[in-house]
JSON list of C-alpha atoms in Angstrom, two decimals:
[
{"chain": "A", "resi": 1, "resn": "MET", "atom": "CA", "xyz": [28.54, 5.05, -28.75]},
{"chain": "A", "resi": 2, "resn": "ALA", "atom": "CA", "xyz": [30.00, 6.44, -25.50]},
{"chain": "A", "resi": 3, "resn": "LYS", "atom": "CA", "xyz": [27.98, 6.29, -22.33]},
{"chain": "A", "resi": 4, "resn": "SER", "atom": "CA", "xyz": [26.93, 9.55, -20.76]},
{"chain": "A", "resi": 5, "resn": "SER", "atom": "CA", "xyz": [28.33, 10.37, -17.33]},
{"chain": "A", "resi": 6, "resn": "PHE", "atom": "CA", "xyz": [24.85, 9.80, -15.87]},
{"chain": "A", "resi": 7, "resn": "GLU", "atom": "CA", "xyz": [24.72, 6.25, -17.19]},
{"chain": "A", "resi": 8, "resn": "TYR", "atom": "CA", "xyz": [28.20, 5.59, -15.79]},
{"chain": "A", "resi": 9, "resn": "VAL", "atom": "CA", "xyz": [27.28, 6.90, -12.32]},
{"chain": "A", "resi": 10, "resn": "LYS", "atom": "CA", "xyz": [23.95, 5.07, -12.29]},
{"chain": "A", "resi": 11, "resn": "LYS", "atom": "CA", "xyz": [25.62, 1.66, -12.13]},
{"chain": "A", "resi": 12, "resn": "PHE", "atom": "CA", "xyz": [27.10, 2.61, -8.73]},
{"chain": "A", "resi": 13, "resn": "GLU", "atom": "CA", "xyz": [23.75, 3.58, -7.21]},
{"chain": "A", "resi": 14, "resn": "SER", "atom": "CA", "xyz": [22.29, 1.24, -4.65]},
{"chain": "A", "resi": 15, "resn": "SER", "atom": "CA", "xyz": [18.64, 0.34, -4.52]},
{"chain": "A", "resi": 16, "resn": "ASP", "atom": "CA", "xyz": [16.70, 2.42, -2.04]},
{"chain": "A", "resi": 17, "resn": "ILE", "atom": "CA", "xyz": [13.72, 0.05, -1.92]},
{"chain": "A", "resi": 18, "resn": "CYS", "atom": "CA", "xyz": [12.91, -1.04, 1.64]},
{"chain": "A", "resi": 19, "resn": "LEU", "atom": "CA", "xyz": [12.77, -4.80, 2.10]},
{"chain": "A", "resi": 20, "resn": "PRO", "atom": "CA", "xyz": [9.29, -6.24, 1.56]},
{"chain": "A", "resi": 21, "resn": "PHE", "atom": "CA", "xyz": [7.24, -7.14, 4.65]},
{"chain": "A", "resi": 22, "resn": "SER", "atom": "CA", "xyz": [9.57, -5.26, 6.98]},
{"chain": "A", "resi": 23, "resn": "TRP", "atom": "CA", "xyz": [8.59, -2.41, 9.27]},
{"chain": "A", "resi": 24, "resn": "ILE", "atom": "CA", "xyz": [9.46, 1.08, 8.07]},
{"chain": "A", "resi": 25, "resn": "VAL", "atom": "CA", "xyz": [10.21, 3.55, 10.84]},
{"chain": "A", "resi": 26, "resn": "VAL", "atom": "CA", "xyz": [10.50, 7.24, 9.98]},
{"chain": "A", "resi": 27, "resn": "ARG", "atom": "CA", "xyz": [11.96, 9.61, 12.56]},
{"chain": "A", "resi": 28, "resn": "LEU", "atom": "CA", "xyz": [11.24, 13.32, 12.32]},
{"chain": "A", "resi": 29, "resn": "ASP", "atom": "CA", "xyz": [13.50, 15.72, 14.16]},
{"chain": "A", "resi": 30, "resn": "GLY", "atom": "CA", "xyz": [12.01, 18.93, 15.52]},
{"chain": "A", "resi": 31, "resn": "GLN", "atom": "CA", "xyz": [14.48, 21.32, 13.94]},
{"chain": "A", "resi": 32, "resn": "GLY", "atom": "CA", "xyz": [14.49, 24.75, 15.58]},
{"chain": "A", "resi": 33, "resn": "PHE", "atom": "CA", "xyz": [12.43, 23.47, 18.50]},
{"chain": "A", "resi": 34, "resn": "HIS", "atom": "CA", "xyz": [14.43, 25.49, 21.06]},
{"chain": "A", "resi": 35, "resn": "LYS", "atom": "CA", "xyz": [13.56, 28.77, 19.32]},
{"chain": "A", "resi": 36, "resn": "PHE", "atom": "CA", "xyz": [9.95, 27.66, 18.85]},
{"chain": "A", "resi": 37, "resn": "SER", "atom": "CA", "xyz": [9.70, 26.86, 22.58]},
{"chain": "A", "resi": 38, "resn": "GLU", "atom": "CA", "xyz": [11.12, 30.24, 23.57]},
{"chain": "A", "resi": 39, "resn": "LYS", "atom": "CA", "xyz": [8.81, 32.10, 21.20]},
{"chain": "A", "resi": 40, "resn": "HIS", "atom": "CA", "xyz": [5.71, 30.41, 22.64]},
{"chain": "A", "resi": 41, "resn": "GLY", "atom": "CA", "xyz": [6.88, 30.47, 26.26]},
{"chain": "A", "resi": 42, "resn": "PHE", "atom": "CA", "xyz": [6.95, 26.70, 26.78]},
{"chain": "A", "resi": 43, "resn": "ARG", "atom": "CA", "xyz": [8.35, 25.63, 30.15]},
{"chain": "A", "resi": 44, "resn": "LYS", "atom": "CA", "xyz": [11.17, 23.10, 30.15]},
{"chain": "A", "resi": 45, "resn": "PRO", "atom": "CA", "xyz": [11.32, 20.18, 29.99]},
{"chain": "A", "resi": 46, "resn": "ASN", "atom": "CA", "xyz": [7.71, 19.07, 29.49]},
{"chain": "A", "resi": 47, "resn": "ASP", "atom": "CA", "xyz": [5.24, 21.90, 29.04]},
{"chain": "A", "resi": 48, "resn": "SER", "atom": "CA", "xyz": [1.76, 20.37, 28.78]},
{"chain": "A", "resi": 49, "resn": "ARG", "atom": "CA", "xyz": [0.86, 22.71, 25.88]},
{"chain": "A", "resi": 50, "resn": "ALA", "atom": "CA", "xyz": [3.93, 21.60, 23.90]},
{"chain": "A", "resi": 51, "resn": "LEU", "atom": "CA", "xyz": [3.17, 17.93, 24.57]},
{"chain": "A", "resi": 52, "resn": "ALA", "atom": "CA", "xyz": [-0.47, 18.39, 23.52]},
{"chain": "A", "resi": 53, "resn": "LEU", "atom": "CA", "xyz": [0.61, 20.18, 20.35]},
{"chain": "A", "resi": 54, "resn": "ALA", "atom": "CA", "xyz": [3.06, 17.40, 19.45]},
{"chain": "A", "resi": 55, "resn": "ARG", "atom": "CA", "xyz": [0.42, 14.76, 20.14]},
{"chain": "A", "resi": 56, "resn": "ARG", "atom": "CA", "xyz": [-2.15, 16.52, 17.95]},
{"chain": "A", "resi": 57, "resn": "ALA", "atom": "CA", "xyz": [0.39, 16.90, 15.14]},
{"chain": "A", "resi": 58, "resn": "ALA", "atom": "CA", "xyz": [1.21, 13.17, 15.30]},
{"chain": "A", "resi": 59, "resn": "GLU", "atom": "CA", "xyz": [-2.50, 12.30, 15.32]},
{"chain": "A", "resi": 60, "resn": "ARG", "atom": "CA", "xyz": [-2.98, 14.45, 12.22]},
{"chain": "A", "resi": 61, "resn": "VAL", "atom": "CA", "xyz": [-0.12, 12.69, 10.41]},
{"chain": "A", "resi": 62, "resn": "MET", "atom": "CA", "xyz": [-1.58, 9.30, 11.35]},
{"chain": "A", "resi": 63, "resn": "SER", "atom": "CA", "xyz": [-5.09, 10.28, 10.24]},
{"chain": "A", "resi": 64, "resn": "ARG", "atom": "CA", "xyz": [-3.76, 11.23, 6.82]},
{"chain": "A", "resi": 65, "resn": "ASN", "atom": "CA", "xyz": [-1.86, 7.97, 6.34]},
{"chain": "A", "resi": 66, "resn": "PRO", "atom": "CA", "xyz": [-3.67, 4.75, 7.32]},
{"chain": "A", "resi": 67, "resn": "ASP", "atom": "CA", "xyz": [-0.48, 2.72, 6.84]},
{"chain": "A", "resi": 68, "resn": "ILE", "atom": "CA", "xyz": [1.02, 4.28, 9.97]},
{"chain": "A", "resi": 69, "resn": "VAL", "atom": "CA", "xyz": [0.23, 1.99, 12.90]},
{"chain": "A", "resi": 70, "resn": "LEU", "atom": "CA", "xyz": [2.20, 3.65, 15.70]},
{"chain": "A", "resi": 71, "resn": "ALA", "atom": "CA", "xyz": [3.68, 7.02, 16.54]},
{"chain": "A", "resi": 72, "resn": "TYR", "atom": "CA", "xyz": [5.84, 7.89, 19.51]},
{"chain": "A", "resi": 73, "resn": "GLY", "atom": "CA", "xyz": [7.69, 10.96, 20.65]},
{"chain": "A", "resi": 74, "resn": "GLN", "atom": "CA", "xyz": [10.98, 11.48, 22.44]},
{"chain": "A", "resi": 75, "resn": "SER", "atom": "CA", "xyz": [12.19, 14.98, 23.22]},
{"chain": "A", "resi": 76, "resn": "ASP", "atom": "CA", "xyz": [11.73, 17.02, 20.02]},
{"chain": "A", "resi": 77, "resn": "GLU", "atom": "CA", "xyz": [11.58, 13.96, 17.74]},
{"chain": "A", "resi": 78, "resn": "PHE", "atom": "CA", "xyz": [8.64, 11.86, 16.61]},
{"chain": "A", "resi": 79, "resn": "SER", "atom": "CA", "xyz": [8.82, 8.42, 15.03]},
{"chain": "A", "resi": 80, "resn": "PHE", "atom": "CA", "xyz": [6.16, 6.85, 12.85]},
{"chain": "A", "resi": 81, "resn": "VAL", "atom": "CA", "xyz": [5.94, 3.11, 12.18]},
{"chain": "A", "resi": 82, "resn": "PHE", "atom": "CA", "xyz": [4.45, 1.97, 8.89]},
{"chain": "A", "resi": 83, "resn": "ARG", "atom": "CA", "xyz": [2.75, -1.43, 8.73]},
{"chain": "A", "resi": 84, "resn": "ARG", "atom": "CA", "xyz": [4.82, -4.23, 7.26]},
{"chain": "A", "resi": 85, "resn": "SER", "atom": "CA", "xyz": [2.58, -4.57, 4.21]},
{"chain": "A", "resi": 86, "resn": "THR", "atom": "CA", "xyz": [2.67, -0.89, 3.27]},
{"chain": "A", "resi": 87, "resn": "GLU", "atom": "CA", "xyz": [3.27, 0.13, -0.31]},
{"chain": "A", "resi": 88, "resn": "ALA", "atom": "CA", "xyz": [3.42, 3.82, 0.62]},
{"chain": "A", "resi": 89, "resn": "PHE", "atom": "CA", "xyz": [5.89, 5.74, -1.54]},
{"chain": "A", "resi": 90, "resn": "ASN", "atom": "CA", "xyz": [6.50, 2.44, -3.37]},
{"chain": "A", "resi": 91, "resn": "ARG", "atom": "CA", "xyz": [8.65, 1.52, -0.34]},
{"chain": "A", "resi": 92, "resn": "ARG", "atom": "CA", "xyz": [11.41, 3.81, -1.63]},
{"chain": "A", "resi": 93, "resn": "ALA", "atom": "CA", "xyz": [13.47, 5.20, 1.24]},
{"chain": "A", "resi": 94, "resn": "ARG", "atom": "CA", "xyz": [14.39, 8.33, -0.68]},
{"chain": "A", "resi": 95, "resn": "SER", "atom": "CA", "xyz": [10.71, 9.12, -1.32]},
{"chain": "A", "resi": 96, "resn": "VAL", "atom": "CA", "xyz": [9.79, 8.61, 2.33]},
{"chain": "A", "resi": 97, "resn": "CYS", "atom": "CA", "xyz": [12.61, 10.92, 3.42]},
{"chain": "A", "resi": 98, "resn": "LEU", "atom": "CA", "xyz": [11.61, 13.71, 1.06]},
{"chain": "A", "resi": 99, "resn": "SER", "atom": "CA", "xyz": [7.84, 13.68, 1.45]}
]
């Protein structure tokens, strides 16, 4: 019986499981941040309202996921560090990126 094209392609896929007991760092980019800043009248480069908003958003993300041990921001990006023992998203990189 011939293999379907899906079965053929599947053998070339690499595992997207993050190594066990390694830190997982997820970086979120603030897409459209320039327009958002203009719309809300944020002063460049570091409007205190924008910084407070970003901090509160990061705190909210951390409060909803106890496996995140650290969050830090740079420009319009925020990074979140998951503890080494996390089993969040079954440690699948693709799942972390899409959630």
